[in-house]
């Protein structure tokens, strides 16, 4: 892994962790752990649309960092 790539990954991880806790956990589960939205929703006991919307809002915030 190139140093530049490693630094970008670290910056991205830091930006994700700076999001509100639920959004950060959901984005982490979705993109780092590879869980499906339905799996995250089932684990949290919420409707998948809530998880999907939360992830979408979090990704919009991340775009501002990059």
JSON list of C-alpha atoms in Angstrom, two decimals:
[
{"chain": "A", "resi": 1, "resn": "UNK", "atom": "CA", "xyz": [0.00, 0.00, 0.00]},
{"chain": "A", "resi": 2, "resn": "UNK", "atom": "CA", "xyz": [1.39, 3.36, -0.97]},
{"chain": "A", "resi": 3, "resn": "UNK", "atom": "CA", "xyz": [1.95, 5.93, 1.75]},
{"chain": "A", "resi": 4, "resn": "UNK", "atom": "CA", "xyz": [-0.44, 8.31, 0.00]},
{"chain": "A", "resi": 5, "resn": "UNK", "atom": "CA", "xyz": [-3.17, 5.67, -0.11]},
{"chain": "A", "resi": 6, "resn": "UNK", "atom": "CA", "xyz": [-2.63, 4.83, 3.56]},
{"chain": "A", "resi": 7, "resn": "UNK", "atom": "CA", "xyz": [-2.92, 8.49, 4.52]},
{"chain": "A", "resi": 8, "resn": "UNK", "atom": "CA", "xyz": [-6.14, 8.85, 2.52]},
{"chain": "A", "resi": 9, "resn": "UNK", "atom": "CA", "xyz": [-7.62, 5.78, 4.24]},
{"chain": "A", "resi": 10, "resn": "UNK", "atom": "CA", "xyz": [-6.69, 7.22, 7.64]},
{"chain": "A", "resi": 11, "resn": "UNK", "atom": "CA", "xyz": [-8.27, 10.58, 6.74]},
{"chain": "A", "resi": 12, "resn": "UNK", "atom": "CA", "xyz": [-11.42, 8.88, 5.52]},
{"chain": "A", "resi": 13, "resn": "UNK", "atom": "CA", "xyz": [-11.67, 6.77, 8.68]},
{"chain": "A", "resi": 14, "resn": "UNK", "atom": "CA", "xyz": [-11.21, 9.88, 10.84]},
{"chain": "A", "resi": 15, "resn": "UNK", "atom": "CA", "xyz": [-13.91, 11.71, 8.87]},
{"chain": "A", "resi": 16, "resn": "UNK", "atom": "CA", "xyz": [-16.33, 8.79, 9.29]},
{"chain": "A", "resi": 17, "resn": "UNK", "atom": "CA", "xyz": [-15.66, 8.69, 13.03]},
{"chain": "A", "resi": 18, "resn": "UNK", "atom": "CA", "xyz": [-16.33, 12.45, 13.26]},
{"chain": "A", "resi": 19, "resn": "UNK", "atom": "CA", "xyz": [-19.93, 11.88, 12.11]},
{"chain": "A", "resi": 20, "resn": "UNK", "atom": "CA", "xyz": [-22.75, 11.42, 14.62]},
{"chain": "A", "resi": 21, "resn": "UNK", "atom": "CA", "xyz": [-22.35, 8.04, 16.33]},
{"chain": "A", "resi": 22, "resn": "UNK", "atom": "CA", "xyz": [-25.23, 6.22, 14.59]},
{"chain": "A", "resi": 23, "resn": "UNK", "atom": "CA", "xyz": [-24.16, 7.39, 11.15]},
{"chain": "A", "resi": 24, "resn": "UNK", "atom": "CA", "xyz": [-20.54, 6.46, 11.82]},
{"chain": "A", "resi": 25, "resn": "UNK", "atom": "CA", "xyz": [-21.48, 2.97, 13.04]},
{"chain": "A", "resi": 26, "resn": "UNK", "atom": "CA", "xyz": [-23.80, 2.39, 10.10]},
{"chain": "A", "resi": 27, "resn": "UNK", "atom": "CA", "xyz": [-21.28, 3.57, 7.51]},
{"chain": "A", "resi": 28, "resn": "UNK", "atom": "CA", "xyz": [-18.57, 1.50, 9.17]},
{"chain": "A", "resi": 29, "resn": "UNK", "atom": "CA", "xyz": [-20.78, -1.59, 9.15]},
{"chain": "A", "resi": 30, "resn": "UNK", "atom": "CA", "xyz": [-21.85, -1.03, 5.55]},
{"chain": "A", "resi": 31, "resn": "UNK", "atom": "CA", "xyz": [-18.55, -0.16, 3.90]},
{"chain": "A", "resi": 32, "resn": "UNK", "atom": "CA", "xyz": [-15.83, -1.48, 6.20]},
{"chain": "A", "resi": 33, "resn": "UNK", "atom": "CA", "xyz": [-17.53, -4.69, 7.33]},
{"chain": "A", "resi": 34, "resn": "UNK", "atom": "CA", "xyz": [-19.54, -5.23, 4.14]},
{"chain": "A", "resi": 35, "resn": "UNK", "atom": "CA", "xyz": [-22.89, -5.68, 5.89]},
{"chain": "A", "resi": 36, "resn": "UNK", "atom": "CA", "xyz": [-26.11, -5.19, 3.96]},
{"chain": "A", "resi": 37, "resn": "UNK", "atom": "CA", "xyz": [-28.52, -2.44, 4.95]},
{"chain": "A", "resi": 38, "resn": "UNK", "atom": "CA", "xyz": [-31.07, -5.09, 5.91]},
{"chain": "A", "resi": 39, "resn": "UNK", "atom": "CA", "xyz": [-28.52, -6.78, 8.20]},
{"chain": "A", "resi": 40, "resn": "UNK", "atom": "CA", "xyz": [-27.66, -3.51, 9.93]},
{"chain": "A", "resi": 41, "resn": "UNK", "atom": "CA", "xyz": [-31.35, -2.71, 10.36]},
{"chain": "A", "resi": 42, "resn": "UNK", "atom": "CA", "xyz": [-32.08, -6.15, 11.80]},
{"chain": "A", "resi": 43, "resn": "UNK", "atom": "CA", "xyz": [-29.17, -5.84, 14.25]},
{"chain": "A", "resi": 44, "resn": "UNK", "atom": "CA", "xyz": [-30.48, -2.46, 15.41]},
{"chain": "A", "resi": 45, "resn": "UNK", "atom": "CA", "xyz": [-34.15, -3.43, 15.34]},
{"chain": "A", "resi": 46, "resn": "UNK", "atom": "CA", "xyz": [-35.11, -0.59, 12.99]},
{"chain": "A", "resi": 47, "resn": "UNK", "atom": "CA", "xyz": [-36.60, -0.30, 9.52]},
{"chain": "A", "resi": 48, "resn": "UNK", "atom": "CA", "xyz": [-34.06, -0.57, 6.67]},
{"chain": "A", "resi": 49, "resn": "UNK", "atom": "CA", "xyz": [-35.20, 2.79, 5.29]},
{"chain": "A", "resi": 50, "resn": "UNK", "atom": "CA", "xyz": [-33.93, 4.50, 8.46]},
{"chain": "A", "resi": 51, "resn": "UNK", "atom": "CA", "xyz": [-30.51, 2.91, 8.04]},
{"chain": "A", "resi": 52, "resn": "UNK", "atom": "CA", "xyz": [-30.42, 3.73, 4.33]},
{"chain": "A", "resi": 53, "resn": "UNK", "atom": "CA", "xyz": [-31.36, 7.38, 4.96]},
{"chain": "A", "resi": 54, "resn": "UNK", "atom": "CA", "xyz": [-28.84, 7.70, 7.78]},
{"chain": "A", "resi": 55, "resn": "UNK", "atom": "CA", "xyz": [-26.05, 6.33, 5.60]},
{"chain": "A", "resi": 56, "resn": "UNK", "atom": "CA", "xyz": [-27.04, 8.64, 2.75]},
{"chain": "A", "resi": 57, "resn": "UNK", "atom": "CA", "xyz": [-26.93, 11.69, 5.06]},
{"chain": "A", "resi": 58, "resn": "UNK", "atom": "CA", "xyz": [-23.56, 10.61, 6.43]},
{"chain": "A", "resi": 59, "resn": "UNK", "atom": "CA", "xyz": [-22.11, 10.18, 2.95]},
{"chain": "A", "resi": 60, "resn": "UNK", "atom": "CA", "xyz": [-23.29, 13.68, 2.03]},
{"chain": "A", "resi": 61, "resn": "UNK", "atom": "CA", "xyz": [-21.38, 15.01, 5.04]},
{"chain": "A", "resi": 62, "resn": "UNK", "atom": "CA", "xyz": [-18.26, 13.07, 4.02]},
{"chain": "A", "resi": 63, "resn": "UNK", "atom": "CA", "xyz": [-18.33, 14.61, 0.55]},
{"chain": "A", "resi": 64, "resn": "UNK", "atom": "CA", "xyz": [-17.73, 17.98, 2.23]},
{"chain": "A", "resi": 65, "resn": "UNK", "atom": "CA", "xyz": [-14.41, 16.68, 3.62]},
{"chain": "A", "resi": 66, "resn": "UNK", "atom": "CA", "xyz": [-13.19, 15.44, 0.26]}
]
